[in-house]
Amino acid sequence: MMNEIISNTKFDVELTNESRIHEVDFDNLVFGRKFSDHMFEMTYEDGQWQQPKVKPYGAFEITPAMNVLHYGQAVFEGMKAFYVDEDTVHIFRPKVHHERFNRSCRRLCIPETDYDTFIEALETLIKLDKQWIPQESGTALYLRPFIFASDDLLAARSSDKFTYQIITSPVGAYYAEGFNPVSLTTTDEYVRAVSGGTGDSKAAGNYAGSFLPAKKAKEEGYTQVLWLDAKEHKYVEEVGTMNIHFLIDDTLVTPALTGSILPGVTRRSIIALAEDWGLNVEERRITIDEVFEAHEDGSLKEIFGSGTAAVVSPVGFINHKGRTIELDREKPGKFAKKCFDAITDIQYGRAEDKFGWVHEVKI
Ligand SMILES: Cc1ncc(COP(=O)(O)O)c(C=O)c1O
């Protein structure tokens, strides 16, 4: 049977014949395992992006010589859409995510994309697959745009063809069982990124390189690696898929974006909130020794990570060469909780969006 095609948007939409939504257990959503019925796709060839389309989610053909499989030329984004009520969904800061997407493209030698197509693709997917948007507080529809080199090309140079896709996935409440402070360890064996490299882009390869150190940290009983700078192993950078913040007395100290740290959208939102609340806010380099000194003299109040997945993630324990910092491992600090509440209230439409962070979609 032919799939129905509708052309009521800027691009053609091919509808699925059979929804897979019955496969989803909305009470037990596992992050990144189930994907909504439709996806967006646009290819780049002959020097330009071609006609975009929305089509049923599904496998596509790749060849063994596809450039991305060998040279890793690929970038992605990760953001969320939040159910507000039966008519409304909020996408959190899509413009900033799109700016970062294009920045990543420039660094990876991938052609940039325009915001109009990006937002219209997201809106179309959200409306078509609105049944897939979980409604419980804390849940969301995860939105994953990505672009990869799709030429058949066994040569270590930029591809001439690219494929841009967006898939969406219902995700559960991160804190269903309450905040769980994470424990971190530094490593002097591995580095994540170096200034001038691709660490400040959302490049696929950055993650592949971090899997082994993350696995070793897990085996030693830590949740994640706390990355230090690659040159001197002195300055705190970030964690897995989170940026990091320190509350020292009443100053929020966040590692400065020195070229090897991903500029997180949540990081930026937390800094904006802290400034708005009148806190002292410093974006600067901070050494791991300074963190230990602040802990020893009692001025270190809180440590927490920030990222799209959890919003904030309290840090309860840090190991650095056998020296340890132990904070309250049972509950998040007051400031981290205040950031979490302020951001999620805006995301779910429970608070006024005074910074203009949400993009409203009428479903
Ligand atoms: C390496 C890295 N750092 C930080 C973050 C947090 O960024 P955001 O707040 O935009 O999700 C992420 C997640 O995207 C990440 O992958």
mmCIF file of C-alpha atoms and ligand atoms in Angstrom:
data_model
loop_
_atom_site.group_PDB
_atom_site.id
_atom_site.type_symbol
_atom_site.label_atom_id
_atom_site.label_comp_id
_atom_site.label_asym_id
_atom_site.label_seq_id
_atom_site.Cartn_x
_atom_site.Cartn_y
_atom_site.Cartn_z
ATOM 1 C CA MET A 1 0.000 0.000 0.000
ATOM 2 C CA MET A 2 1.288 3.468 -0.888
ATOM 3 C CA ASN A 3 1.929 5.792 2.017
ATOM 4 C CA GLU A 4 -0.201 8.927 2.052
ATOM 5 C CA ILE A 5 1.661 12.071 1.033
ATOM 6 C CA ILE A 6 0.588 15.531 2.166
ATOM 7 C CA SER A 7 2.087 18.783 0.948
ATOM 8 C CA ASN A 8 0.773 21.387 3.328
ATOM 9 C CA THR A 9 4.169 22.603 4.531
ATOM 10 C CA LYS A 10 7.392 23.810 2.953
ATOM 11 C CA PHE A 11 8.261 20.159 2.399
ATOM 12 C CA ASP A 12 6.551 16.928 1.449
ATOM 13 C CA VAL A 13 5.290 14.725 4.228
ATOM 14 C CA GLU A 14 4.973 10.986 3.697
ATOM 15 C CA LEU A 15 2.820 9.459 6.431
ATOM 16 C CA THR A 16 3.465 6.092 7.994
ATOM 17 C CA ASN A 17 0.933 3.349 7.229
ATOM 18 C CA GLU A 18 1.131 1.917 10.681
ATOM 19 C CA SER A 19 2.039 3.646 13.918
ATOM 20 C CA ARG A 20 4.436 1.834 16.278
ATOM 21 C CA ILE A 21 3.195 3.707 19.337
ATOM 22 C CA HIS A 22 1.745 0.523 20.873
ATOM 23 C CA GLU A 23 5.377 -0.633 21.363
ATOM 24 C CA VAL A 24 5.967 2.167 23.873
ATOM 25 C CA ASP A 25 5.488 1.698 27.598
ATOM 26 C CA PHE A 26 4.974 5.318 28.639
ATOM 27 C CA ASP A 27 5.299 4.367 32.324
ATOM 28 C CA ASN A 28 8.773 2.942 31.818
ATOM 29 C CA LEU A 29 10.477 5.053 29.199
ATOM 30 C CA VAL A 30 14.121 4.176 28.619
ATOM 31 C CA PHE A 31 16.217 7.060 27.267
ATOM 32 C CA GLY A 32 16.939 6.806 23.553
ATOM 33 C CA ARG A 33 15.339 3.441 22.832
ATOM 34 C CA LYS A 34 12.026 4.211 21.093
ATOM 35 C CA PHE A 35 11.664 6.588 18.174
ATOM 36 C CA SER A 36 8.527 8.341 17.013
ATOM 37 C CA ASP A 37 6.757 7.412 13.788
ATOM 38 C CA HIS A 38 8.216 10.126 11.578
ATOM 39 C CA MET A 39 11.603 11.634 10.827
ATOM 40 C CA PHE A 40 12.941 14.578 8.870
ATOM 41 C CA GLU A 41 15.496 14.226 6.088
ATOM 42 C CA MET A 42 17.375 16.555 3.776
ATOM 43 C CA THR A 43 20.394 15.686 1.670
ATOM 44 C CA TYR A 44 23.232 17.847 0.438
ATOM 45 C CA GLU A 45 24.630 17.298 -3.019
ATOM 46 C CA ASP A 46 25.782 19.312 -6.043
ATOM 47 C CA GLY A 47 26.834 22.067 -3.647
ATOM 48 C CA GLN A 48 23.452 22.656 -2.034
ATOM 49 C CA TRP A 49 20.841 21.344 0.350
ATOM 50 C CA GLN A 50 18.065 19.569 -1.574
ATOM 51 C CA GLN A 51 14.300 19.475 -1.060
ATOM 52 C CA PRO A 52 13.566 18.551 2.598
ATOM 53 C CA LYS A 53 11.041 15.861 3.484
ATOM 54 C CA VAL A 54 9.358 14.169 6.401
ATOM 55 C CA LYS A 55 8.909 10.413 6.124
ATOM 56 C CA PRO A 56 8.267 7.343 8.230
ATOM 57 C CA TYR A 57 11.052 6.582 10.727
ATOM 58 C CA GLY A 58 13.028 3.617 9.478
ATOM 59 C CA ALA A 59 16.216 2.074 8.257
ATOM 60 C CA PHE A 60 17.952 3.497 5.209
ATOM 61 C CA GLU A 61 20.566 2.149 2.889
ATOM 62 C CA ILE A 62 24.237 2.783 3.542
ATOM 63 C CA THR A 63 27.221 1.444 1.698
ATOM 64 C CA PRO A 64 30.427 0.115 3.274
ATOM 65 C CA ALA A 65 32.389 3.026 1.812
ATOM 66 C CA MET A 66 30.221 5.745 3.341
ATOM 67 C CA ASN A 67 32.550 8.511 4.481
ATOM 68 C CA VAL A 68 31.132 8.909 8.002
ATOM 69 C CA LEU A 69 31.841 5.270 8.866
ATOM 70 C CA HIS A 70 35.560 5.768 8.255
ATOM 71 C CA TYR A 71 36.342 9.391 9.084
ATOM 72 C CA GLY A 72 33.611 10.310 11.541
ATOM 73 C CA GLN A 73 32.451 13.506 9.840
ATOM 74 C CA ALA A 74 29.232 13.974 11.805
ATOM 75 C CA VAL A 75 27.609 16.465 14.188
ATOM 76 C CA PHE A 76 24.450 16.406 16.255
ATOM 77 C CA GLU A 77 22.240 18.342 18.648
ATOM 78 C CA GLY A 78 20.068 17.302 21.576
ATOM 79 C CA MET A 79 17.130 19.264 22.932
ATOM 80 C CA LYS A 80 13.663 18.690 24.319
ATOM 81 C CA ALA A 81 10.004 19.539 23.713
ATOM 82 C CA PHE A 82 7.738 19.727 26.781
ATOM 83 C CA TYR A 83 4.029 19.004 27.021
ATOM 84 C CA VAL A 84 2.241 22.050 28.435
ATOM 85 C CA ASP A 85 -1.417 21.194 27.737
ATOM 86 C CA GLU A 86 -3.480 19.475 25.062
ATOM 87 C CA ASP A 87 -2.908 22.385 22.671
ATOM 88 C CA THR A 88 0.618 23.456 23.487
ATOM 89 C CA VAL A 89 4.169 22.156 23.495
ATOM 90 C CA HIS A 90 7.330 24.131 24.347
ATOM 91 C CA ILE A 91 10.677 23.611 22.644
ATOM 92 C CA PHE A 92 13.470 24.884 24.900
ATOM 93 C CA ARG A 93 15.814 27.402 23.264
ATOM 94 C CA PRO A 94 15.814 25.971 19.707
ATOM 95 C CA LYS A 95 17.512 29.075 18.292
ATOM 96 C CA VAL A 96 20.552 28.645 20.556
ATOM 97 C CA HIS A 97 20.694 24.928 19.774
ATOM 98 C CA HIS A 98 20.583 25.733 16.067
ATOM 99 C CA GLU A 99 23.392 28.291 16.423
ATOM 100 C CA ARG A 100 25.515 25.628 18.117
ATOM 101 C CA PHE A 101 24.548 23.105 15.404
ATOM 102 C CA ASN A 102 25.881 25.486 12.741
ATOM 103 C CA ARG A 103 29.028 26.181 14.759
ATOM 104 C CA SER A 104 29.661 22.448 14.947
ATOM 105 C CA CYS A 105 29.059 22.198 11.182
ATOM 106 C CA ARG A 106 31.616 24.917 10.450
ATOM 107 C CA ARG A 107 34.267 23.165 12.563
ATOM 108 C CA LEU A 108 33.573 19.766 10.982
ATOM 109 C CA CYS A 109 33.527 21.188 7.430
ATOM 110 C CA ILE A 110 29.833 20.355 7.018
ATOM 111 C CA PRO A 111 27.548 22.829 5.176
ATOM 112 C CA GLU A 112 25.419 24.944 7.537
ATOM 113 C CA THR A 113 21.622 24.744 7.601
ATOM 114 C CA ASP A 114 18.981 27.458 7.955
ATOM 115 C CA TYR A 115 16.905 28.057 11.055
ATOM 116 C CA ASP A 116 13.558 28.236 9.206
ATOM 117 C CA THR A 117 13.887 24.663 7.924
ATOM 118 C CA PHE A 118 15.112 23.474 11.346
ATOM 119 C CA ILE A 119 12.189 24.920 13.295
ATOM 120 C CA GLU A 120 9.606 23.971 10.688
ATOM 121 C CA ALA A 121 10.926 20.411 10.663
ATOM 122 C CA LEU A 122 10.700 20.238 14.466
ATOM 123 C CA GLU A 123 7.189 21.682 14.489
ATOM 124 C CA THR A 124 6.032 19.280 11.777
ATOM 125 C CA LEU A 125 7.435 16.246 13.616
ATOM 126 C CA ILE A 126 5.946 17.365 16.938
ATOM 127 C CA LYS A 127 2.498 17.903 15.414
ATOM 128 C CA LEU A 128 2.521 14.682 13.380
ATOM 129 C CA ASP A 129 3.680 12.582 16.318
ATOM 130 C CA LYS A 130 1.883 14.432 19.098
ATOM 131 C CA GLN A 131 0.666 11.134 20.569
ATOM 132 C CA TRP A 132 4.319 10.347 21.261
ATOM 133 C CA ILE A 133 4.824 13.332 23.562
ATOM 134 C CA PRO A 134 4.745 12.032 27.135
ATOM 135 C CA GLN A 135 2.570 14.137 29.426
ATOM 136 C CA GLU A 136 3.806 13.428 32.956
ATOM 137 C CA SER A 137 5.822 16.121 34.677
ATOM 138 C CA GLY A 138 9.516 15.502 34.126
ATOM 139 C CA THR A 139 9.026 13.693 30.818
ATOM 140 C CA ALA A 140 9.687 15.156 27.357
ATOM 141 C CA LEU A 141 10.040 14.451 23.671
ATOM 142 C CA TYR A 142 13.768 14.378 22.985
ATOM 143 C CA LEU A 143 14.720 15.993 19.667
ATOM 144 C CA ARG A 144 17.864 14.784 17.905
ATOM 145 C CA PRO A 145 19.000 16.616 14.742
ATOM 146 C CA PHE A 146 22.195 15.260 13.170
ATOM 147 C CA ILE A 147 24.202 15.494 9.948
ATOM 148 C CA PHE A 148 26.662 12.976 8.598
ATOM 149 C CA ALA A 149 28.958 12.645 5.573
ATOM 150 C CA SER A 150 27.195 10.341 3.139
ATOM 151 C CA ASP A 151 29.510 10.170 0.131
ATOM 152 C CA ASP A 152 30.966 6.848 -0.923
ATOM 153 C CA LEU A 153 34.474 8.041 -0.401
ATOM 154 C CA LEU A 154 37.487 6.256 1.017
ATOM 155 C CA ALA A 155 39.592 9.380 1.231
ATOM 156 C CA ALA A 156 40.387 11.363 4.351
ATOM 157 C CA ARG A 157 38.900 14.621 3.177
ATOM 158 C CA SER A 158 35.552 16.323 3.522
ATOM 159 C CA SER A 159 32.641 14.602 1.862
ATOM 160 C CA ASP A 160 30.697 16.221 -1.003
ATOM 161 C CA LYS A 161 27.415 14.672 0.138
ATOM 162 C CA PHE A 162 25.705 14.915 3.502
ATOM 163 C CA THR A 163 22.500 13.658 5.066
ATOM 164 C CA TYR A 164 20.646 15.736 7.650
ATOM 165 C CA GLN A 165 18.022 13.956 9.719
ATOM 166 C CA ILE A 166 15.934 14.691 12.790
ATOM 167 C CA ILE A 167 14.475 11.900 14.904
ATOM 168 C CA THR A 168 12.440 12.269 18.086
ATOM 169 C CA SER A 169 12.069 10.038 21.106
ATOM 170 C CA PRO A 170 9.836 10.073 24.208
ATOM 171 C CA VAL A 171 11.957 10.228 27.368
ATOM 172 C CA GLY A 172 11.034 9.630 30.983
ATOM 173 C CA ALA A 173 11.494 11.759 34.080
ATOM 174 C CA TYR A 174 15.187 11.909 34.903
ATOM 175 C CA TYR A 175 14.509 12.253 38.613
ATOM 176 C CA ALA A 176 11.622 9.811 38.989
ATOM 177 C CA GLU A 177 13.187 8.531 42.211
ATOM 178 C CA GLY A 178 14.562 11.840 43.421
ATOM 179 C CA PHE A 179 17.871 13.595 42.783
ATOM 180 C CA ASN A 180 20.815 11.227 42.799
ATOM 181 C CA PRO A 181 24.109 13.045 43.336
ATOM 182 C CA VAL A 182 26.830 11.689 41.039
ATOM 183 C CA SER A 183 30.397 10.771 41.976
ATOM 184 C CA LEU A 184 33.246 11.867 39.729
ATOM 185 C CA THR A 185 36.908 11.091 39.289
ATOM 186 C CA THR A 186 39.638 12.935 37.433
ATOM 187 C CA THR A 187 42.053 10.985 35.248
ATOM 188 C CA ASP A 188 45.643 11.767 34.317
ATOM 189 C CA GLU A 189 45.699 8.997 31.732
ATOM 190 C CA TYR A 190 43.209 10.432 29.237
ATOM 191 C CA VAL A 191 42.017 13.793 27.925
ATOM 192 C CA ARG A 192 38.676 14.672 26.319
ATOM 193 C CA ALA A 193 39.524 17.672 24.210
ATOM 194 C CA VAL A 194 42.159 20.282 23.596
ATOM 195 C CA SER A 195 41.712 23.888 22.639
ATOM 196 C CA GLY A 196 41.847 24.077 18.837
ATOM 197 C CA GLY A 197 40.347 20.587 18.511
ATOM 198 C CA THR A 198 36.653 19.711 18.306
ATOM 199 C CA GLY A 199 35.740 19.683 22.020
ATOM 200 C CA ASP A 200 33.603 22.797 21.743
ATOM 201 C CA SER A 201 31.592 21.251 18.878
ATOM 202 C CA LYS A 202 28.989 18.539 19.209
ATOM 203 C CA ALA A 203 31.035 16.227 17.001
ATOM 204 C CA ALA A 204 30.221 12.513 17.089
ATOM 205 C CA GLY A 205 33.885 11.526 17.495
ATOM 206 C CA ASN A 206 34.257 13.437 20.775
ATOM 207 C CA TYR A 207 31.962 10.933 22.411
ATOM 208 C CA ALA A 208 33.553 7.788 20.967
ATOM 209 C CA GLY A 209 36.881 8.889 22.451
ATOM 210 C CA SER A 210 35.384 9.341 25.900
ATOM 211 C CA PHE A 211 33.794 5.882 26.192
ATOM 212 C CA LEU A 212 36.905 4.038 27.403
ATOM 213 C CA PRO A 213 37.780 6.502 30.196
ATOM 214 C CA ALA A 214 34.081 6.588 31.209
ATOM 215 C CA LYS A 215 34.005 2.773 31.298
ATOM 216 C CA LYS A 216 37.125 2.659 33.490
ATOM 217 C CA ALA A 217 35.668 5.290 35.841
ATOM 218 C CA LYS A 218 32.492 3.178 36.154
ATOM 219 C CA GLU A 219 34.528 0.060 36.906
ATOM 220 C CA GLU A 220 36.193 1.996 39.728
ATOM 221 C CA GLY A 221 32.787 2.920 41.132
ATOM 222 C CA TYR A 222 32.410 6.475 39.817
ATOM 223 C CA THR A 223 29.523 7.749 37.733
ATOM 224 C CA GLN A 224 31.637 9.759 35.305
ATOM 225 C CA VAL A 225 35.006 11.359 34.597
ATOM 226 C CA LEU A 226 35.592 14.959 35.668
ATOM 227 C CA TRP A 227 37.665 16.243 32.782
ATOM 228 C CA LEU A 228 40.659 18.471 33.422
ATOM 229 C CA ASP A 229 42.357 20.528 30.711
ATOM 230 C CA ALA A 230 44.514 18.519 28.339
ATOM 231 C CA LYS A 231 47.676 20.616 28.570
ATOM 232 C CA GLU A 232 48.330 21.039 32.287
ATOM 233 C CA HIS A 233 45.797 18.646 33.864
ATOM 234 C CA LYS A 234 45.013 21.463 36.254
ATOM 235 C CA TYR A 235 41.877 23.307 35.201
ATOM 236 C CA VAL A 236 38.398 21.825 35.572
ATOM 237 C CA GLU A 237 36.549 21.536 32.235
ATOM 238 C CA GLU A 238 33.328 19.456 32.183
ATOM 239 C CA VAL A 239 31.768 16.026 32.745
ATOM 240 C CA GLY A 240 30.500 13.425 30.201
ATOM 241 C CA THR A 241 27.490 15.211 28.768
ATOM 242 C CA MET A 242 27.303 18.019 31.325
ATOM 243 C CA ASN A 243 28.962 21.309 32.100
ATOM 244 C CA ILE A 244 30.019 21.919 35.689
ATOM 245 C CA HIS A 245 29.387 24.712 38.189
ATOM 246 C CA PHE A 246 30.711 25.477 41.691
ATOM 247 C CA LEU A 247 28.963 27.556 44.304
ATOM 248 C CA ILE A 248 31.760 29.049 46.399
ATOM 249 C CA ASP A 249 30.321 31.194 49.195
ATOM 250 C CA ASP A 250 27.773 33.215 47.239
ATOM 251 C CA THR A 251 29.645 33.166 43.929
ATOM 252 C CA LEU A 252 28.699 30.882 41.061
ATOM 253 C CA VAL A 253 31.954 29.850 39.395
ATOM 254 C CA THR A 254 31.665 28.182 35.970
ATOM 255 C CA PRO A 255 34.706 27.091 33.920
ATOM 256 C CA ALA A 256 35.247 29.590 31.083
ATOM 257 C CA LEU A 257 34.729 28.432 27.497
ATOM 258 C CA THR A 258 38.370 28.186 26.517
ATOM 259 C CA GLY A 259 37.829 26.189 23.317
ATOM 260 C CA SER A 260 37.759 22.643 24.684
ATOM 261 C CA ILE A 261 34.432 22.774 26.550
ATOM 262 C CA LEU A 262 31.020 22.334 24.958
ATOM 263 C CA PRO A 263 29.030 25.583 25.342
ATOM 264 C CA GLY A 264 25.975 24.069 27.003
ATOM 265 C CA VAL A 265 22.558 25.633 26.571
ATOM 266 C CA THR A 266 21.667 24.704 30.158
ATOM 267 C CA ARG A 267 24.986 26.184 31.375
ATOM 268 C CA ARG A 268 24.113 29.442 29.665
ATOM 269 C CA SER A 269 20.585 29.395 31.152
ATOM 270 C CA ILE A 270 21.905 28.808 34.687
ATOM 271 C CA ILE A 271 24.366 31.680 34.373
ATOM 272 C CA ALA A 272 21.542 33.971 33.139
ATOM 273 C CA LEU A 273 19.321 32.965 36.069
ATOM 274 C CA ALA A 274 22.102 33.465 38.622
ATOM 275 C CA GLU A 275 22.813 36.940 37.228
ATOM 276 C CA ASP A 276 19.113 37.729 37.337
ATOM 277 C CA TRP A 277 18.975 36.626 40.991
ATOM 278 C CA GLY A 278 21.827 39.012 41.823
ATOM 279 C CA LEU A 279 24.421 36.357 42.599
ATOM 280 C CA ASN A 280 28.096 36.970 41.889
ATOM 281 C CA VAL A 281 28.755 35.122 38.656
ATOM 282 C CA GLU A 282 32.228 34.282 37.416
ATOM 283 C CA GLU A 283 33.107 32.495 34.184
ATOM 284 C CA ARG A 284 36.794 31.819 34.561
ATOM 285 C CA ARG A 285 39.359 29.072 34.692
ATOM 286 C CA ILE A 286 39.241 27.211 37.981
ATOM 287 C CA THR A 287 41.868 24.693 39.048
ATOM 288 C CA ILE A 288 41.011 21.424 40.733
ATOM 289 C CA ASP A 289 43.310 22.549 43.593
ATOM 290 C CA GLU A 290 41.155 25.651 44.120
ATOM 291 C CA VAL A 291 38.082 23.399 44.395
ATOM 292 C CA PHE A 292 39.834 21.307 47.078
ATOM 293 C CA GLU A 293 41.005 24.446 48.926
ATOM 294 C CA ALA A 294 37.454 25.840 48.896
ATOM 295 C CA HIS A 295 36.233 22.538 50.280
ATOM 296 C CA GLU A 296 38.874 22.561 53.021
ATOM 297 C CA ASP A 297 38.165 26.140 54.118
ATOM 298 C CA GLY A 298 34.405 25.530 54.056
ATOM 299 C CA SER A 299 33.549 28.010 51.279
ATOM 300 C CA LEU A 300 32.582 25.292 48.749
ATOM 301 C CA LYS A 301 28.813 25.057 49.105
ATOM 302 C CA GLU A 302 27.673 23.109 46.053
ATOM 303 C CA ILE A 303 28.915 21.362 42.932
ATOM 304 C CA PHE A 304 26.529 20.450 40.133
ATOM 305 C CA GLY A 305 26.510 19.565 36.466
ATOM 306 C CA SER A 306 24.110 21.014 33.897
ATOM 307 C CA GLY A 307 22.748 19.573 30.673
ATOM 308 C CA THR A 308 19.614 18.976 28.627
ATOM 309 C CA ALA A 309 19.069 15.440 29.965
ATOM 310 C CA ALA A 310 18.891 16.181 33.715
ATOM 311 C CA VAL A 311 18.851 20.026 33.785
ATOM 312 C CA VAL A 312 21.014 19.916 36.918
ATOM 313 C CA SER A 313 22.869 16.980 38.381
ATOM 314 C CA PRO A 314 24.271 17.421 41.900
ATOM 315 C CA VAL A 315 27.809 16.173 42.454
ATOM 316 C CA GLY A 316 28.242 14.410 45.779
ATOM 317 C CA PHE A 317 31.788 13.093 45.504
ATOM 318 C CA ILE A 318 35.025 13.900 43.676
ATOM 319 C CA ASN A 319 38.209 11.846 43.604
ATOM 320 C CA HIS A 320 41.408 13.487 42.400
ATOM 321 C CA LYS A 321 44.572 11.399 42.771
ATOM 322 C CA GLY A 322 43.296 9.803 45.975
ATOM 323 C CA ARG A 323 42.175 13.103 47.544
ATOM 324 C CA THR A 324 38.430 13.283 47.935
ATOM 325 C CA ILE A 325 35.644 15.781 48.365
ATOM 326 C CA GLU A 326 32.460 14.473 49.872
ATOM 327 C CA LEU A 327 29.355 16.628 49.876
ATOM 328 C CA ASP A 328 25.821 15.656 50.859
ATOM 329 C CA ARG A 329 25.162 12.564 48.753
ATOM 330 C CA GLU A 330 21.517 12.342 49.668
ATOM 331 C CA LYS A 331 20.021 15.519 48.293
ATOM 332 C CA PRO A 332 20.818 18.367 45.914
ATOM 333 C CA GLY A 333 22.041 21.691 47.205
ATOM 334 C CA LYS A 334 19.552 24.512 47.558
ATOM 335 C CA PHE A 335 20.984 26.478 44.688
ATOM 336 C CA ALA A 336 21.018 23.519 42.254
ATOM 337 C CA LYS A 337 17.403 22.786 43.197
ATOM 338 C CA LYS A 338 16.446 26.443 42.681
ATOM 339 C CA CYS A 339 17.992 26.344 39.168
ATOM 340 C CA PHE A 340 16.217 23.058 38.402
ATOM 341 C CA ASP A 341 12.852 24.446 39.518
ATOM 342 C CA ALA A 342 13.261 27.750 37.679
ATOM 343 C CA ILE A 343 14.229 26.095 34.379
ATOM 344 C CA THR A 344 11.648 23.314 34.488
ATOM 345 C CA ASP A 345 8.894 25.781 35.466
ATOM 346 C CA ILE A 346 9.660 27.772 32.316
ATOM 347 C CA GLN A 347 9.930 24.605 30.188
ATOM 348 C CA TYR A 348 6.512 23.284 31.280
ATOM 349 C CA GLY A 349 4.850 26.693 31.109
ATOM 350 C CA ARG A 350 4.317 26.921 34.894
ATOM 351 C CA ALA A 351 6.263 30.181 35.122
ATOM 352 C CA GLU A 352 6.496 33.295 32.988
ATOM 353 C CA ASP A 353 9.102 32.964 30.245
ATOM 354 C CA LYS A 354 10.743 36.293 30.972
ATOM 355 C CA PHE A 355 13.918 35.480 29.037
ATOM 356 C CA GLY A 356 12.078 34.347 25.891
ATOM 357 C CA TRP A 357 13.537 30.845 26.120
ATOM 358 C CA VAL A 358 10.634 28.733 24.921
ATOM 359 C CA HIS A 359 9.323 28.309 21.403
ATOM 360 C CA GLU A 360 5.630 27.560 21.582
ATOM 361 C CA VAL A 361 4.128 24.981 19.218
ATOM 362 C CA LYS A 362 0.366 24.668 18.854
ATOM 363 C CA ILE A 363 -0.334 20.978 18.357
HETATM 364 C C1 LIG B 1 30.088 17.220 26.216
HETATM 365 C C2 LIG B 1 28.858 17.912 26.686
HETATM 366 N N1 LIG B 1 28.970 18.912 27.577
HETATM 367 C C3 LIG B 1 27.891 19.590 28.030
HETATM 368 C C4 LIG B 1 26.607 19.261 27.594
HETATM 369 C C5 LIG B 1 25.417 20.051 28.082
HETATM 370 O O1 LIG B 1 24.931 20.836 27.048
HETATM 371 P P1 LIG B 1 23.388 21.233 26.955
HETATM 372 O O2 LIG B 1 23.076 21.982 28.193
HETATM 373 O O3 LIG B 1 23.290 22.089 25.741
HETATM 374 O O4 LIG B 1 22.612 19.975 26.842
HETATM 375 C C6 LIG B 1 26.445 18.209 26.693
HETATM 376 C C7 LIG B 1 25.104 17.828 26.239
HETATM 377 O O5 LIG B 1 24.711 18.180 25.183
HETATM 378 C C8 LIG B 1 27.585 17.523 26.213
HETATM 379 O O6 LIG B 1 27.461 16.524 25.326
#
